[in-house]
Amino acid sequence: MKALTDSVLTVPLLLLATLQRQNTVLLADEGAHLKYLGALADSCQQVLFQYIEFLRTQLTSCSMSDYEKALPSMELMWDQYQYDPAIVFQVWRPVLSATVRPALKIGTDGEVVINENLVSATLPTPVDQSLEPAHYPNSLLPTVTMAEKILPEQTRKLVGPHFFVTFWQLELFDIRMPDERYICETSRLNLLT
């Protein structure tokens, strides 16, 4: 990491990896086999994921702001470099996730410090849910505004900027299929027939 930061290659290498990922299929030979193109696109995506994860783990050793400071802005990635919204949000995913999740405080012994002043977890009184407005994290509202600008119209109509930003602020381990439940339900339905 020291060599990357000393030579100021952290961001140029990230931009090169994202550019290669975006243009892999477009820059390939016309007669290239589809299986080859798929493998090439998968390899580029994997390298991009690994590099983003490497930067996240190395630059966030002190705080997430180090990672955020190292990145080009979302607007710059969209306007100047003309990256797809998915690539822009993939690069910024760790920052978006950190803005929503409260930071864990680690003690000197390496253990998570629990706040003793938290209010006890009591169930609220039932309220008519239709009367309460939906709550969206205020920290993501500027990102939603930017997503409204950069998303294609069809995407805005289909999923909307709020859903798009919500998806990209999730960590990859948050997005999973509940295999056990799916298998149980499939077995149950098969028994009914």
Tab-separated table of C-alpha atoms in Angstrom:
chain	number	residue	atom	x	y	z
A	1	MET	CA	0.000	0.000	0.000
A	2	LYS	CA	2.892	2.316	0.770
A	3	ALA	CA	4.208	1.942	-2.785
A	4	LEU	CA	0.771	2.811	-4.213
A	5	THR	CA	0.313	5.890	-2.058
A	6	ASP	CA	3.911	7.116	-2.430
A	7	SER	CA	3.759	6.850	-6.219
A	8	VAL	CA	0.253	8.383	-6.258
A	9	LEU	CA	-1.061	5.434	-8.279
A	10	THR	CA	-3.979	4.512	-6.027
A	11	VAL	CA	-6.640	6.461	-7.919
A	12	PRO	CA	-5.206	6.081	-11.455
A	13	LEU	CA	-5.083	2.304	-10.989
A	14	LEU	CA	-8.664	2.332	-9.707
A	15	LEU	CA	-9.785	4.427	-12.677
A	16	LEU	CA	-7.955	2.127	-15.078
A	17	ALA	CA	-9.569	-0.973	-13.533
A	18	THR	CA	-13.039	0.584	-13.703
A	19	LEU	CA	-12.487	1.754	-17.281
A	20	GLN	CA	-11.288	-1.700	-18.311
A	21	ARG	CA	-14.282	-3.300	-16.583
A	22	GLN	CA	-16.713	-0.987	-18.352
A	23	ASN	CA	-15.199	-1.342	-21.817
A	24	THR	CA	-14.075	-4.974	-21.809
A	25	VAL	CA	-16.741	-6.255	-24.147
A	26	LEU	CA	-16.900	-3.067	-26.221
A	27	LEU	CA	-13.178	-3.085	-27.038
A	28	ALA	CA	-12.938	-6.800	-27.861
A	29	ASP	CA	-12.412	-8.066	-31.395
A	30	GLU	CA	-15.549	-8.416	-33.485
A	31	GLY	CA	-15.018	-12.119	-34.049
A	32	ALA	CA	-14.324	-12.914	-30.396
A	33	HIS	CA	-16.137	-15.930	-29.031
A	34	LEU	CA	-18.918	-15.211	-26.526
A	35	LYS	CA	-17.446	-17.599	-23.968
A	36	TYR	CA	-14.134	-15.742	-24.155
A	37	LEU	CA	-15.867	-12.365	-23.772
A	38	GLY	CA	-17.804	-13.628	-20.758
A	39	ALA	CA	-14.651	-14.953	-19.104
A	40	LEU	CA	-12.853	-11.684	-19.828
A	41	ALA	CA	-15.688	-9.593	-18.382
A	42	ASP	CA	-15.829	-11.832	-15.293
A	43	SER	CA	-12.064	-11.512	-14.794
A	44	CYS	CA	-12.212	-7.726	-15.051
A	45	GLN	CA	-15.101	-7.605	-12.578
A	46	GLN	CA	-13.215	-9.855	-10.160
A	47	VAL	CA	-10.067	-7.711	-10.362
A	48	LEU	CA	-12.136	-4.571	-9.761
A	49	PHE	CA	-13.855	-6.142	-6.727
A	50	GLN	CA	-10.516	-7.266	-5.302
A	51	TYR	CA	-8.904	-3.863	-5.805
A	52	ILE	CA	-11.842	-2.033	-4.220
A	53	GLU	CA	-11.750	-4.437	-1.263
A	54	PHE	CA	-7.976	-3.990	-0.999
A	55	LEU	CA	-8.340	-0.206	-0.923
A	56	ARG	CA	-11.187	-0.413	1.573
A	57	THR	CA	-9.250	-2.591	3.998
A	58	GLN	CA	-5.974	-0.682	3.647
A	59	LEU	CA	-7.327	2.863	3.630
A	60	THR	CA	-9.912	2.405	6.373
A	61	SER	CA	-7.426	1.270	9.000
A	62	CYS	CA	-7.915	4.649	10.700
A	63	SER	CA	-11.296	5.756	9.380
A	64	MET	CA	-13.622	5.503	6.400
A	65	SER	CA	-12.834	9.123	5.554
A	66	ASP	CA	-9.366	8.040	4.343
A	67	TYR	CA	-11.016	5.813	1.734
A	68	GLU	CA	-13.487	8.544	0.835
A	69	LYS	CA	-10.726	11.153	0.438
A	70	ALA	CA	-8.757	8.852	-1.869
A	71	LEU	CA	-11.668	8.375	-4.286
A	72	PRO	CA	-12.622	10.695	-7.102
A	73	SER	CA	-16.060	12.158	-6.462
A	74	MET	CA	-19.156	10.390	-7.757
A	75	GLU	CA	-19.941	13.387	-9.935
A	76	LEU	CA	-16.453	13.321	-11.462
A	77	MET	CA	-16.682	9.595	-12.174
A	78	TRP	CA	-20.034	10.138	-13.846
A	79	ASP	CA	-19.476	13.450	-15.670
A	80	GLN	CA	-15.828	13.369	-16.686
A	81	TYR	CA	-15.095	9.633	-16.928
A	82	GLN	CA	-18.639	8.672	-18.022
A	83	TYR	CA	-18.756	5.461	-16.003
A	84	ASP	CA	-21.941	3.451	-15.696
A	85	PRO	CA	-23.910	4.251	-12.525
A	86	ALA	CA	-23.374	0.666	-11.340
A	87	ILE	CA	-19.590	1.049	-11.500
A	88	VAL	CA	-19.667	4.431	-9.749
A	89	PHE	CA	-21.811	3.028	-6.958
A	90	GLN	CA	-19.700	-0.141	-6.709
A	91	VAL	CA	-16.604	1.949	-6.044
A	92	TRP	CA	-18.480	4.082	-3.502
A	93	ARG	CA	-20.344	1.164	-1.849
A	94	PRO	CA	-18.099	1.028	1.270
A	95	VAL	CA	-18.634	4.762	1.884
A	96	LEU	CA	-22.404	4.542	1.392
A	97	SER	CA	-22.585	1.559	3.714
A	98	ALA	CA	-20.552	3.343	6.376
A	99	THR	CA	-22.834	6.387	6.286
A	100	VAL	CA	-25.832	4.246	7.182
A	101	ARG	CA	-24.328	1.822	9.678
A	102	PRO	CA	-23.153	3.179	13.002
A	103	ALA	CA	-19.447	2.768	13.514
A	104	LEU	CA	-18.408	0.097	15.984
A	105	LYS	CA	-16.196	1.364	18.738
A	106	ILE	CA	-13.259	-0.924	19.432
A	107	GLY	CA	-11.633	-0.781	22.846
A	108	THR	CA	-7.916	-0.943	23.564
A	109	ASP	CA	-8.210	-4.693	24.126
A	110	GLY	CA	-9.697	-5.195	20.652
A	111	GLU	CA	-13.216	-5.904	21.916
A	112	VAL	CA	-16.321	-4.064	20.770
A	113	VAL	CA	-17.367	-1.401	23.292
A	114	ILE	CA	-21.076	-1.525	24.129
A	115	ASN	CA	-22.821	1.736	24.956
A	116	GLU	CA	-24.450	1.266	28.359
A	117	ASN	CA	-26.659	4.355	27.962
A	118	LEU	CA	-28.859	2.832	25.291
A	119	VAL	CA	-32.600	2.869	25.826
A	120	SER	CA	-33.994	-0.564	26.613
A	121	ALA	CA	-35.541	-2.401	23.713
A	122	THR	CA	-39.246	-2.190	24.417
A	123	LEU	CA	-41.847	-2.657	21.774
A	124	PRO	CA	-43.561	0.559	20.755
A	125	THR	CA	-47.288	0.870	21.063
A	126	PRO	CA	-49.101	-0.204	17.913
A	127	VAL	CA	-49.655	2.677	15.528
A	128	ASP	CA	-51.472	2.699	12.243
A	129	GLN	CA	-48.575	2.195	9.809
A	130	SER	CA	-50.388	3.938	6.980
A	131	LEU	CA	-50.236	7.234	8.884
A	132	GLU	CA	-46.470	7.236	9.402
A	133	PRO	CA	-44.311	8.485	6.542
A	134	ALA	CA	-41.594	6.141	5.363
A	135	HIS	CA	-38.210	6.835	6.908
A	136	TYR	CA	-35.133	7.059	4.707
A	137	PRO	CA	-31.648	7.756	6.116
A	138	ASN	CA	-30.855	11.457	5.818
A	139	SER	CA	-27.216	10.616	5.147
A	140	LEU	CA	-28.197	9.041	1.814
A	141	LEU	CA	-30.441	11.852	0.548
A	142	PRO	CA	-27.629	13.710	-1.315
A	143	THR	CA	-26.710	10.423	-2.981
A	144	VAL	CA	-30.340	9.847	-3.979
A	145	THR	CA	-30.419	13.328	-5.525
A	146	MET	CA	-27.278	12.531	-7.489
A	147	ALA	CA	-28.705	9.146	-8.538
A	148	GLU	CA	-31.773	10.926	-9.918
A	149	LYS	CA	-29.431	12.844	-12.221
A	150	ILE	CA	-27.236	9.992	-13.422
A	151	LEU	CA	-29.659	7.087	-13.742
A	152	PRO	CA	-31.197	6.502	-17.154
A	153	GLU	CA	-34.897	7.358	-17.315
A	154	GLN	CA	-35.920	3.723	-17.744
A	155	THR	CA	-34.025	2.717	-14.584
A	156	ARG	CA	-35.528	5.619	-12.638
A	157	LYS	CA	-39.013	4.472	-13.639
A	158	LEU	CA	-38.348	0.773	-13.050
A	159	VAL	CA	-36.536	0.743	-9.696
A	160	GLY	CA	-36.315	4.384	-8.681
A	161	PRO	CA	-33.317	6.214	-7.220
A	162	HIS	CA	-34.162	5.337	-3.596
A	163	PHE	CA	-34.137	1.603	-4.277
A	164	PHE	CA	-30.995	1.925	-6.408
A	165	VAL	CA	-29.107	3.739	-3.641
A	166	THR	CA	-30.464	1.364	-0.985
A	167	PHE	CA	-29.192	-1.611	-2.984
A	168	TRP	CA	-25.737	-0.118	-3.417
A	169	GLN	CA	-25.370	0.871	0.241
A	170	LEU	CA	-25.799	-2.757	1.300
A	171	GLU	CA	-22.713	-4.848	1.906
A	172	LEU	CA	-22.321	-7.892	-0.291
A	173	PHE	CA	-23.011	-10.241	2.622
A	174	ASP	CA	-26.339	-8.431	3.192
A	175	ILE	CA	-27.505	-9.514	-0.249
A	176	ARG	CA	-27.961	-13.253	-0.103
A	177	MET	CA	-30.548	-15.821	-0.912
A	178	PRO	CA	-31.933	-17.723	2.098
A	179	ASP	CA	-31.056	-21.159	0.714
A	180	GLU	CA	-32.374	-23.186	3.649
A	181	ARG	CA	-35.762	-21.513	3.598
A	182	TYR	CA	-36.011	-21.783	-0.174
A	183	ILE	CA	-35.229	-25.514	-0.069
A	184	CYS	CA	-37.739	-26.092	2.759
A	185	GLU	CA	-40.504	-24.241	0.907
A	186	THR	CA	-39.747	-26.058	-2.335
A	187	SER	CA	-39.871	-29.407	-0.531
A	188	ARG	CA	-43.116	-28.459	1.181
A	189	LEU	CA	-44.713	-27.441	-2.106
A	190	ASN	CA	-43.509	-30.635	-3.772
A	191	LEU	CA	-45.169	-32.684	-1.019
A	192	LEU	CA	-48.470	-30.893	-1.637
A	193	THR	CA	-48.551	-31.928	-5.292
